[in-house]
CSV table of C-alpha atoms in Angstrom, one decimal:
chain,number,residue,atom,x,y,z
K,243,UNK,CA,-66.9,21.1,30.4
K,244,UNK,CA,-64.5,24.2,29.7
K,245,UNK,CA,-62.1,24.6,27.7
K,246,UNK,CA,-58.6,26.3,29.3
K,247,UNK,CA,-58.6,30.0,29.4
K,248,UNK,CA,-55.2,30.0,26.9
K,249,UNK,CA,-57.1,28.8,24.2
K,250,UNK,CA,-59.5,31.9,24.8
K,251,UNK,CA,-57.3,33.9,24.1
K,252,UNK,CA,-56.1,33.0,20.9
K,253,UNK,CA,-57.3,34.5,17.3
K,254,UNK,CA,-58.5,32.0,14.8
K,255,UNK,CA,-56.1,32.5,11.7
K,256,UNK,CA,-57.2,34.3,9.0
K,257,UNK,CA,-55.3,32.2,6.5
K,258,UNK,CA,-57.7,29.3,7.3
K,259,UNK,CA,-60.8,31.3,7.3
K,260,UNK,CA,-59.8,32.6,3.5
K,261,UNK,CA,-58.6,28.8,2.3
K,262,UNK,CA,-62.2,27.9,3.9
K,263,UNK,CA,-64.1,30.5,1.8
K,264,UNK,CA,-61.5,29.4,-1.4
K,265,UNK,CA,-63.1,26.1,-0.8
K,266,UNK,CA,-66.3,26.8,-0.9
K,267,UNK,CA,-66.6,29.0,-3.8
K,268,UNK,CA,-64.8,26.5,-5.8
K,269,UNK,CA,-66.7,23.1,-5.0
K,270,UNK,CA,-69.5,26.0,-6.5
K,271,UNK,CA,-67.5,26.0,-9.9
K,272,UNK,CA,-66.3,29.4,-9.6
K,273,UNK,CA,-62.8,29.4,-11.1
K,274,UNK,CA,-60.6,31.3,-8.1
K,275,UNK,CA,-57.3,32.9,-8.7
K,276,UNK,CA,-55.6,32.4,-5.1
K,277,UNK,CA,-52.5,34.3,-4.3
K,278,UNK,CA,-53.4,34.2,-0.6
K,279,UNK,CA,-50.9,30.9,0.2
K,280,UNK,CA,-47.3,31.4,1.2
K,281,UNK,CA,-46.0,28.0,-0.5
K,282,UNK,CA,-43.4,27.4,-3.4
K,283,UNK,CA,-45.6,26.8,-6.9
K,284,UNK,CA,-41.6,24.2,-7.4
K,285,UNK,CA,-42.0,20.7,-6.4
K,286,UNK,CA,-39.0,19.3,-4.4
K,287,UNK,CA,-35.9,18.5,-5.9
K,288,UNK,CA,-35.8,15.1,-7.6
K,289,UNK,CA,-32.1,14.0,-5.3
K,290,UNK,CA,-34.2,14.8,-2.7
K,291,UNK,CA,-37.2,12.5,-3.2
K,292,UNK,CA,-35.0,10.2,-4.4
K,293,UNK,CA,-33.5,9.8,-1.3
K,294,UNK,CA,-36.6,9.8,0.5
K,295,UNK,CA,-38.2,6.8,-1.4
K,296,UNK,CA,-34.2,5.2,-0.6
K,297,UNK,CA,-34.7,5.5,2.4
K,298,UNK,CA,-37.7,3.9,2.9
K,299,UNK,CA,-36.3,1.1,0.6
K,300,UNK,CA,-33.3,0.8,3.4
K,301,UNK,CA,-36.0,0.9,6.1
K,302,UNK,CA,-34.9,3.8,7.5
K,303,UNK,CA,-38.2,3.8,9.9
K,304,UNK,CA,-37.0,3.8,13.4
K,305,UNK,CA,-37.0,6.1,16.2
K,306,UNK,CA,-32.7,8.3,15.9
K,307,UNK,CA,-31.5,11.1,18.1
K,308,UNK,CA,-33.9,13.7,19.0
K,309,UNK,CA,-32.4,16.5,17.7
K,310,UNK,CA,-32.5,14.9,14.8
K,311,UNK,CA,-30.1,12.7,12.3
K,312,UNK,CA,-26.8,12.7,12.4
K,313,UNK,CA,-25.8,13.2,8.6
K,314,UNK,CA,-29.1,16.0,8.5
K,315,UNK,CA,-27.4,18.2,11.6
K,316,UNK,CA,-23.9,17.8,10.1
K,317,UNK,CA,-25.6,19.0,6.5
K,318,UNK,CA,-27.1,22.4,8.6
K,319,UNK,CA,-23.7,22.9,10.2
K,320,UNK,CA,-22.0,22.8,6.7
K,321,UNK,CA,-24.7,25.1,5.3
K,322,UNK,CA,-24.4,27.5,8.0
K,323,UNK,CA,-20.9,27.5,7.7
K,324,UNK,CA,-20.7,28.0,3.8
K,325,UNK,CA,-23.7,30.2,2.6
K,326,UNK,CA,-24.0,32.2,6.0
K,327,UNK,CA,-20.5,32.3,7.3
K,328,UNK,CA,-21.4,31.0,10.6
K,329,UNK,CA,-19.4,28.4,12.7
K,330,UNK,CA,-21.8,25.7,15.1
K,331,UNK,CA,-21.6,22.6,16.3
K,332,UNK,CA,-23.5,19.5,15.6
K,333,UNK,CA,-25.0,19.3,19.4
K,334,UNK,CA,-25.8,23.1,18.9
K,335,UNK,CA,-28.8,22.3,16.0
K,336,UNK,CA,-31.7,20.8,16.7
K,337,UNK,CA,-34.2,20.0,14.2
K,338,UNK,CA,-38.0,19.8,14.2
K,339,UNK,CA,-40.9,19.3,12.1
K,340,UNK,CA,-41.0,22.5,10.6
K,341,UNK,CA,-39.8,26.2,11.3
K,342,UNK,CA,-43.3,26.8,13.3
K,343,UNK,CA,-42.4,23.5,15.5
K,344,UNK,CA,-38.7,25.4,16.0
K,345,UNK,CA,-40.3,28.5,17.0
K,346,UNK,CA,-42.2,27.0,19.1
K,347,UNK,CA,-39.7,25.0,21.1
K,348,UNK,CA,-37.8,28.3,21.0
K,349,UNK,CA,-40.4,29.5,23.1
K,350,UNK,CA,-41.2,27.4,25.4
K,351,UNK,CA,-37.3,27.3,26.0
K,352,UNK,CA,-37.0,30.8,27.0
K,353,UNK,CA,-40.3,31.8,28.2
K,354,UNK,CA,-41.9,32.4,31.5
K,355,UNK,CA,-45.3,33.3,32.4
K,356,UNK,CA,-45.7,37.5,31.7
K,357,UNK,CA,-42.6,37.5,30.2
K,358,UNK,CA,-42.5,40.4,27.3
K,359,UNK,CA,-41.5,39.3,23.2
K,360,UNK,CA,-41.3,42.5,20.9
K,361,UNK,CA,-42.5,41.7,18.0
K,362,UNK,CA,-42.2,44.2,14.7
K,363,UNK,CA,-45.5,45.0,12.7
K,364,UNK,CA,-46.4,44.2,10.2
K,365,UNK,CA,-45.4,40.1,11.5
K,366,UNK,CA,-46.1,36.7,10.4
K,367,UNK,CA,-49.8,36.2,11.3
K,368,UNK,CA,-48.9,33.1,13.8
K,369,UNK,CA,-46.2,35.2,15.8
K,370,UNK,CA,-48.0,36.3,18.5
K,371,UNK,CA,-50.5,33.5,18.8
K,372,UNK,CA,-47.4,31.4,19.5
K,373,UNK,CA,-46.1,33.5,21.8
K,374,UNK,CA,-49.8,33.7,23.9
K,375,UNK,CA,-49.8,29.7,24.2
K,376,UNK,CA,-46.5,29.4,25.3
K,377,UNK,CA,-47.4,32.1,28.1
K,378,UNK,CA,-46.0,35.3,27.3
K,379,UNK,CA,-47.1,38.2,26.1
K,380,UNK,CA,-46.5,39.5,22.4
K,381,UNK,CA,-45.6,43.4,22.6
K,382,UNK,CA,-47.0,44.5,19.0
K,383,UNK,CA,-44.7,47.8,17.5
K,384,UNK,CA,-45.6,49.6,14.5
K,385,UNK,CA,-43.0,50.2,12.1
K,386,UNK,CA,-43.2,52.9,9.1
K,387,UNK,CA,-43.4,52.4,5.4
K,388,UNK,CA,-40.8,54.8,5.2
K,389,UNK,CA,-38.4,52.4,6.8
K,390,UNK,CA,-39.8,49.2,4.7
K,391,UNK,CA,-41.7,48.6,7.9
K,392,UNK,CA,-38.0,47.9,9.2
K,393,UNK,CA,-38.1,47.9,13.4
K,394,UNK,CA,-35.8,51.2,13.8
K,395,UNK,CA,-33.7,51.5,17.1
K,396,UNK,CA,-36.0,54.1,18.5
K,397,UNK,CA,-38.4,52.3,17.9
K,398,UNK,CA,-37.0,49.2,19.8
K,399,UNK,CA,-35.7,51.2,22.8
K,400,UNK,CA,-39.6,52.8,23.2
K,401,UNK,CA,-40.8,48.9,23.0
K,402,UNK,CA,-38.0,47.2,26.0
K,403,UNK,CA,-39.8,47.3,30.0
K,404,UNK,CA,-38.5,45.5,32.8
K,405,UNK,CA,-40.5,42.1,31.6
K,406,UNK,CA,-39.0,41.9,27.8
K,407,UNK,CA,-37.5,38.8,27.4
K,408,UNK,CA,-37.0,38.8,23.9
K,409,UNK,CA,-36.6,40.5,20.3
K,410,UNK,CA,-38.2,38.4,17.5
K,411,UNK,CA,-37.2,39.6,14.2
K,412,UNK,CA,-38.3,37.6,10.6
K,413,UNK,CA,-35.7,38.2,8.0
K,414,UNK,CA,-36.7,38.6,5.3
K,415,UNK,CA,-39.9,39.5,6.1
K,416,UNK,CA,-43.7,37.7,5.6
K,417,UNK,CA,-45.5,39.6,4.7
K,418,UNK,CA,-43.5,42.5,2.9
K,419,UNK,CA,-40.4,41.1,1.7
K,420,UNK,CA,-38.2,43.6,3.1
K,421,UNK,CA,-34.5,42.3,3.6
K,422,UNK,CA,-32.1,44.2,6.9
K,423,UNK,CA,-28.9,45.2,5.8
K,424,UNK,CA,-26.2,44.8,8.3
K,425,UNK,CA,-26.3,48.7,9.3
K,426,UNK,CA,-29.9,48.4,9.9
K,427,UNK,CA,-29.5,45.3,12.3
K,428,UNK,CA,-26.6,46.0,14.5
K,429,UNK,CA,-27.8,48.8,16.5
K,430,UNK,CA,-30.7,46.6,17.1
K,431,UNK,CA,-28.6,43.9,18.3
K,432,UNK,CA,-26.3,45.5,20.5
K,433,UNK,CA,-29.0,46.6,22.2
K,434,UNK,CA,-29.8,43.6,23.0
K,435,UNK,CA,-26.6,42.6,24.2
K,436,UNK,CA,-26.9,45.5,26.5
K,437,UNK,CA,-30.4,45.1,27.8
K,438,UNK,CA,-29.2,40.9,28.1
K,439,UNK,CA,-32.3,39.9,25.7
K,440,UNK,CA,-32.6,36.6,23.2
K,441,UNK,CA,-33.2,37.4,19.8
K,442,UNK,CA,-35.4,35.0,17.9
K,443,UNK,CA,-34.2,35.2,14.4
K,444,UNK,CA,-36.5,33.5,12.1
K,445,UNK,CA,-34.4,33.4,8.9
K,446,UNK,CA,-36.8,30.6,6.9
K,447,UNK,CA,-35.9,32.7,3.6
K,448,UNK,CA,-32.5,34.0,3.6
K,449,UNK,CA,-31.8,32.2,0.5
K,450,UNK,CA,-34.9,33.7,-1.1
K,451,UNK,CA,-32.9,37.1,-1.4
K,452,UNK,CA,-32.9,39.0,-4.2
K,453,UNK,CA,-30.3,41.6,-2.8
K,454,UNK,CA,-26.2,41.0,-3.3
K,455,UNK,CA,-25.5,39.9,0.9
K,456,UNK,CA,-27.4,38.6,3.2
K,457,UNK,CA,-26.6,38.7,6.9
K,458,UNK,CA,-27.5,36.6,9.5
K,459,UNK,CA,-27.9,37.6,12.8
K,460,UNK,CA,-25.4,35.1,14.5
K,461,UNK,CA,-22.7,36.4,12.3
K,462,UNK,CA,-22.2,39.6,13.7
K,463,UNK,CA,-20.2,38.8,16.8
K,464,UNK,CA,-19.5,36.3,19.3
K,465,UNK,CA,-21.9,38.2,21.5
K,466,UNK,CA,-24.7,38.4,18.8
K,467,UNK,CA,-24.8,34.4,18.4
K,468,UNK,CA,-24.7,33.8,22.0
K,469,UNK,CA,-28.0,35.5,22.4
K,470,UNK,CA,-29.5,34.4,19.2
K,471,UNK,CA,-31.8,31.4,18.1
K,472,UNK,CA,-31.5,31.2,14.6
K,473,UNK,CA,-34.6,29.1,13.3
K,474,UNK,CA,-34.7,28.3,9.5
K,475,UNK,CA,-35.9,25.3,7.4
K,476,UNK,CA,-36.4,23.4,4.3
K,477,UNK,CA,-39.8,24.5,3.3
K,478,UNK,CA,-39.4,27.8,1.6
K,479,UNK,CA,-36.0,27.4,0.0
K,480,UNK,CA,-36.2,24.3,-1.5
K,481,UNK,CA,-40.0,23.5,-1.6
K,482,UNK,CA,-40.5,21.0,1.1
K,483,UNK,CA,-43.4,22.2,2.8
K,484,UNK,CA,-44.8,18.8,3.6
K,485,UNK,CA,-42.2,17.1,4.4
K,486,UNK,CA,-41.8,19.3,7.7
K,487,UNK,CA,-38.4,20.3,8.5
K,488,UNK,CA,-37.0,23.1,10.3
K,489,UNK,CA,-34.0,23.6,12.5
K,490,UNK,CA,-32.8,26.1,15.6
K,491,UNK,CA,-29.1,27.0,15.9
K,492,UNK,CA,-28.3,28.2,19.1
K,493,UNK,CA,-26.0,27.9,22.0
K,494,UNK,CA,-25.1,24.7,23.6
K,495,UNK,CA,-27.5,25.5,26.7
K,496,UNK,CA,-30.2,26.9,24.9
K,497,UNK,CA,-30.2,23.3,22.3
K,498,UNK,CA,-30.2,21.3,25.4
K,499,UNK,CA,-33.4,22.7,26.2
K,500,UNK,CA,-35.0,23.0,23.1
K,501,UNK,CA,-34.1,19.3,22.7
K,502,UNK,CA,-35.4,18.2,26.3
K,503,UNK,CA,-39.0,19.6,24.9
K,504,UNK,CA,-39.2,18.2,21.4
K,505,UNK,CA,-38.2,14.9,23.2
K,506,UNK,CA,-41.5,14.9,25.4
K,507,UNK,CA,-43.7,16.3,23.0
K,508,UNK,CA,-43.0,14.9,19.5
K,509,UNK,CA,-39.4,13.1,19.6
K,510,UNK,CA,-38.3,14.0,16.4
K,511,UNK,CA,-39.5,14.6,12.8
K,512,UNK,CA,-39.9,11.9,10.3
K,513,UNK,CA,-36.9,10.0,10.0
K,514,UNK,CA,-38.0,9.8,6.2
K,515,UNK,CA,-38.3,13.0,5.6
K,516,UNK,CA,-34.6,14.3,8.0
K,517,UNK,CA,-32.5,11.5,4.9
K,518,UNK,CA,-34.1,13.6,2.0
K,519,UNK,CA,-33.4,16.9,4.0
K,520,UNK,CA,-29.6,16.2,4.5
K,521,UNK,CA,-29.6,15.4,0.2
K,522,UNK,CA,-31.8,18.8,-0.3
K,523,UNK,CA,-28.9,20.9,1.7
K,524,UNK,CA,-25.4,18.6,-0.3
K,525,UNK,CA,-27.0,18.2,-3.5
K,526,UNK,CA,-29.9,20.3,-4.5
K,527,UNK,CA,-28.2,23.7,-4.7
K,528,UNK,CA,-28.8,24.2,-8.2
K,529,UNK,CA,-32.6,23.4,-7.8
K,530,UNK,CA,-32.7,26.2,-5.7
K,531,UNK,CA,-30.4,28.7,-7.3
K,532,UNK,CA,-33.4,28.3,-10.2
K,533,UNK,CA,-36.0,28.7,-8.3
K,534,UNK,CA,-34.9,31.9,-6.4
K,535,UNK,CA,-34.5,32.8,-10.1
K,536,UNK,CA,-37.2,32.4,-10.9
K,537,UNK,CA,-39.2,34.7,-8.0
K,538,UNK,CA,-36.7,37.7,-8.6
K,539,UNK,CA,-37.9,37.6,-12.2
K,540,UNK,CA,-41.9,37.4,-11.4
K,541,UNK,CA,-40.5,39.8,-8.5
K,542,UNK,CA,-39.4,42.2,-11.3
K,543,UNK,CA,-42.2,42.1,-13.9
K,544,UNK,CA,-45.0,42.5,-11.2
K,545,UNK,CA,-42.8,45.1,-9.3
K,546,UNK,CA,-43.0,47.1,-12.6
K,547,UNK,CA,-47.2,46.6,-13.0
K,548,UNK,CA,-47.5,47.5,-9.7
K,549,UNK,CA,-46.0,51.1,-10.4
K,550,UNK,CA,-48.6,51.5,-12.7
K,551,UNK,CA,-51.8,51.2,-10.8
K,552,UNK,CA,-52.5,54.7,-9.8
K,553,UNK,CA,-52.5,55.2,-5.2
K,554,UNK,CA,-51.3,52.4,-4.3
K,555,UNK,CA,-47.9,52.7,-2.3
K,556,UNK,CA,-46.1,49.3,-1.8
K,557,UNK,CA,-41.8,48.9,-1.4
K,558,UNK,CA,-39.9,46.7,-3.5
K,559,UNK,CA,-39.6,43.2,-1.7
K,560,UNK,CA,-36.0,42.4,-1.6
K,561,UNK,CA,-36.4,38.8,-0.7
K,562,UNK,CA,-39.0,35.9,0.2
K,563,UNK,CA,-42.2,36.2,-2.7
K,564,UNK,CA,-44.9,38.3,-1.7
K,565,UNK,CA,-45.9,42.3,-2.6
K,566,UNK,CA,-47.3,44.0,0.7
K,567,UNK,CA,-49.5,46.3,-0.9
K,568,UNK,CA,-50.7,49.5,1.0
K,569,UNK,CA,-54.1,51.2,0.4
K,570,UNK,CA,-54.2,53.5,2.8
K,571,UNK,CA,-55.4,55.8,0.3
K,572,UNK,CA,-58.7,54.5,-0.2
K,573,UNK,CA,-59.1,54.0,3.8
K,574,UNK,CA,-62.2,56.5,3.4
K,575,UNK,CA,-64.2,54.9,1.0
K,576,UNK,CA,-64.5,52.6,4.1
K,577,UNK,CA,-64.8,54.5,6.9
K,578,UNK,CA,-68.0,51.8,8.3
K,579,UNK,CA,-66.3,49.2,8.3
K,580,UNK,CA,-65.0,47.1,11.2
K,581,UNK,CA,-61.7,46.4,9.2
K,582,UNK,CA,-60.5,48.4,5.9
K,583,UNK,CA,-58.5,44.8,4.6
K,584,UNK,CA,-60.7,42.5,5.3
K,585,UNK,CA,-63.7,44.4,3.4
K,586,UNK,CA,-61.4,45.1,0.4
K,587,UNK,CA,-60.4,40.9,0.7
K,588,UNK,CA,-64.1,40.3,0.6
K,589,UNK,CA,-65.0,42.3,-1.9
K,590,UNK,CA,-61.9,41.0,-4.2
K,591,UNK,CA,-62.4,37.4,-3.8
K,592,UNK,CA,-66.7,37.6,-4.1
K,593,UNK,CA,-66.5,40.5,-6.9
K,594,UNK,CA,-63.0,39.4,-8.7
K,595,UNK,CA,-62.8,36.0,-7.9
K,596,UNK,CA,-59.2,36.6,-6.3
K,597,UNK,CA,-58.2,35.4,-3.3
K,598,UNK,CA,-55.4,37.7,-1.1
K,599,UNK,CA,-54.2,38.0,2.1
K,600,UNK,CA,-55.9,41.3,4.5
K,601,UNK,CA,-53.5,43.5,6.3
K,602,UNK,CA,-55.2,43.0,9.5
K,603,UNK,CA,-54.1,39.7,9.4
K,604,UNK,CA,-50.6,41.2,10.1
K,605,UNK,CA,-50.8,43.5,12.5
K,606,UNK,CA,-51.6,46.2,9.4
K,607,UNK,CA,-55.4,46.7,8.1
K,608,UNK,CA,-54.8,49.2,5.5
K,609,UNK,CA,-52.9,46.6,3.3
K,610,UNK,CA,-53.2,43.0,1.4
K,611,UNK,CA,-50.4,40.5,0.4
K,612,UNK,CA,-50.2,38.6,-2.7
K,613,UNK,CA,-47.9,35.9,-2.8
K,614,UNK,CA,-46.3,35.7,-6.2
K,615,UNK,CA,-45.0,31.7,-5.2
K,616,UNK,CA,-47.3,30.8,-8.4
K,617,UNK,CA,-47.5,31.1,-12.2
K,618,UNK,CA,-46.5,34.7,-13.0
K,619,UNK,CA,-49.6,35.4,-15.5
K,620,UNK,CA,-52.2,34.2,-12.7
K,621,UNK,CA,-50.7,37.1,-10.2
K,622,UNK,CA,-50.4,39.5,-13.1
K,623,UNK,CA,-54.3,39.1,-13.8
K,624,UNK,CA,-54.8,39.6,-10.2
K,625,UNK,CA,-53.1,43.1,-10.4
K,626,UNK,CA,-55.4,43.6,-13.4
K,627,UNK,CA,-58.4,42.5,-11.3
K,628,UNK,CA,-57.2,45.1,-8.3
K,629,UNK,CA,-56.5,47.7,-10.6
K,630,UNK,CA,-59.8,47.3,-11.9
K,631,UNK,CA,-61.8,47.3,-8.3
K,632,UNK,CA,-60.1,50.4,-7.1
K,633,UNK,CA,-60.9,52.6,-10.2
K,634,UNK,CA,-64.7,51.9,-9.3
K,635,UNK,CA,-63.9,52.9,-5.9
C-alpha cells in the first residue's frame, strides 16, 4: 500500500527531531538546558482561565458559527481597530485553531496546483511544507544580514514569474526577530498591488515588539488590505499555545472561503477555548504589557552578552523572543559536513547539554536560534556554554 506522492515530498521538522533527542537524553538523567522551543515561559492570564472554567460551568459545549463565536470575532475586530488602526468587519474574521490552522486555510483558499508563494529566507521552518501540501510551490529567496535578512524590493522583483500567486511575509520574524518599518514594507506592497498578488501576512507577534510603531500590512491603504490576509493569534501574545486559537482578517470574499474549508475539515475551534480568547483580548491587556516587558529586558541583557563573544555576528531582534545567531565564521572548521548548523546543534546539545535550533532548519545553515521565551539565567548559561564551544574550535 502507498502512501500519496504529497507526503513524499515533505521534510520531517527539525523541531521534532531536536524535542525527540531532548527526550531522550533526559529520561537518561542528563539535565538539558533547551532554548530550542518557540513558546511563552508566562502561563495564561488568570481572566482568561477564568472564563474558560465559566464557561464550561455554563455549558458552553455545543457546536456555534464556524468562523468562530460571536463575542470572540467582535473582540478581534475591536483589537484590530484599537492597537493596529485597522477597520473590519465581524463576517471578515474567521478564527481557527491556531495561527498554523489559519495559514493553512489561507492556502488552500488561494492556491492552485503550480501556483508560485515567495517566501523570504530565513522563514518559519513550517512555511513551505504548508505551502507543498496545499499544492504549490514555495519559491525560497535569500535575504542579507545586512538588511536584517529583510526581503528588499530587488530582491522581490528578481523572485515574481508568471505563476506567483502570492508574497508571504512573517512580521516580526521567527527566527531572527527582525521587525519592517513602514518604508521598508511599502515598496514591497505596491508591488504587489501592481503585479495583482495576495500577501499572506503572518503578524502572530506584532505585540511582541520592542520598537516604538508597529505597522500592519492592511493599514497601509485601501488597496494593501484588499490583497492581504492578515493571520495572527493568541498563542504568542498572551501565552495560549494550547488552547489553539488564531484568526485571518481578510476581505469579505476571501473569509467566505476560508470559512467554507474550516467548515468541512474541522468546523471550528473549541468553543471553550474561543469564551477565554474573547476575555484574553477585553481584559488581559496588562498581562501582556508585562510580559512583552519582560522579553525586551532578557532581549537587552542577552543582546549585550552576545556582543561579547568574539565572531559571532547576529542583529538586534526588535520583536518576538529569539537571537538568530550567525557563524558563518567558523563555516571552515566544518567544511565535511553535510550541514554546518546541524553539526554545531549536535555537538552543543551532546558536548554542552544545550538544546538550539540549526539554521538549516530555516532556510539558513550557517546559523542557530535560541529562544529566550524562558528564565533569563538558563539562556545566559547557554551563551556561556557557546561561547565556551567556539573558543575550542
Amino acid at each position: 500500500m502507498n502512501l500519496s506522492q504529497k507526503i513524499k515530498t515533505i521534510t520531517p521538522s527539525y523541531t521534532i527531531g531536536i524535542s525527540t533527542k531532548v527526550k531522550a537524553l533526559k529520561s537518561e538523567g542528563k539535565s538539558i538546558i533547551d532554548l530550542s522551543i518557540g513558546e511563552p515561559d508566562f502561563f495564561t492570564p488568570e481572566k482568561a482561565k477564568l472564563e474558560g472554567i465559566d464557561a464550561i460551568a455554563r455549558n458552553e459545549s455545543k457546536y456555534d458559527m464556524v468562523p468562530g463565536l460571536m463575542a470572540l470575532r467582535k473582540a478581534i475586530v475591536q483589537k484590530l481597530k484599537t492597537e493596529n488602526n485597522v477597520s473590519y468587519d465581524v463576517a471578515d474574521i474567521v478564527v481557527s485553531s491556531g495561527a498554523k490552522h489559519a495559514i493553512t486555510n489561507t492556502l488552500l483558499a488561494t492556491l492552485d496546483p503550480g501556483d508560485e508563494v515567495i517566501v523570504p529566507k530565513p522563514y518559519w521552518t513550517s512555511y513551505p511544507e504548508m505551502i507543498k501540501l496545499c499544492g504549490g510551490v514555495p519559491v525560497l529567496v535569500d535575504t542579507q544580514i545586512e538588511n536584517q535578512f529583510k526581503l528588499t524590493i530587488d530582491e522581490l522583483k528578481s523572485a515574481i514569474t508568471p505563476k506567483t500567486k502570492m508574497l508571504l511575509i512573517n512580521n516580526p520574524s521567527n527566527p531572527t526577530g527582525a521587525v519592517y518599518t513602514m518604508a521598508e514594507l511599502e515598496p514591497l506592497v505596491n508591488l504587489c498591488i501592481e503585479k495583482e498578488l495576495f500577501i499572506l501576512a503572518d503578524e502572530i507577534y506584532e505585540r511582541i515588539c520592542y520598537t516604538d510603531t508597529f505597522t500592519s500590512i492592511p493599514t497601509l491603504s485601501p488597496e494593501a488590505k484588499a490583497i492581504t490576509i492578515l493571520v495572527n493569534g493568541l498563542s504568542k501574545s498572551v501565552a495560549m499555545t494550547g488552547w489553539r486559537i488564531g484568526y485571518t482578517a481578510s476581505s469579505p470574499e476571501i473569509a467566505k472561503a476560508i470559512s467554507t474549508i474550516q467548515g468541512h475539515l474541522v468546523s471550528h475551534p473549541s468553543i471553550v477555548s474561543q469564551w477565554a480568547g474573547a476575555v484574553a483580548l477585553t481584559d488581559c491587556l496588562d498581562d501582556m504589557s508585562a510580559m512583552v516587558s519582560e522579553y525586551k529586558l532578557r532581549r537587552d541583557l542577552l543582546v549585550e552578552r552576545l556582543q561579547k563573544i568574539k565572531n559571532v555576528t547576529f542583529i538586534q531582534p526588535d520583536g518576538a523572543f529569539y537571537l538568530f545567531i550567525d557563524l558563518s565564521y567558523f563555516k571552515d572548521k566544518f567544511e565535511a559536513e553535510r550541514s554546518v548548523s546541524l553539526k554545531i546543534g549536535d555537538d552543543l546539545l551532546l558536548q554542552y547539554n544545550l538544546a538550539v535550533v540549526p539554521g538549516i532548519a530555516f532556510g539558513n545553515d550557517h546559523c542557530i536560534r535560541l529562544s529566550y521565551a524562558t528564565e533569563l539565567s538558563l539562556v545566559q548559561e547557554g551563551l556561556n556554554r557557546i561561547e565556551t564551544y567556539l573558543n575550542q574550535l
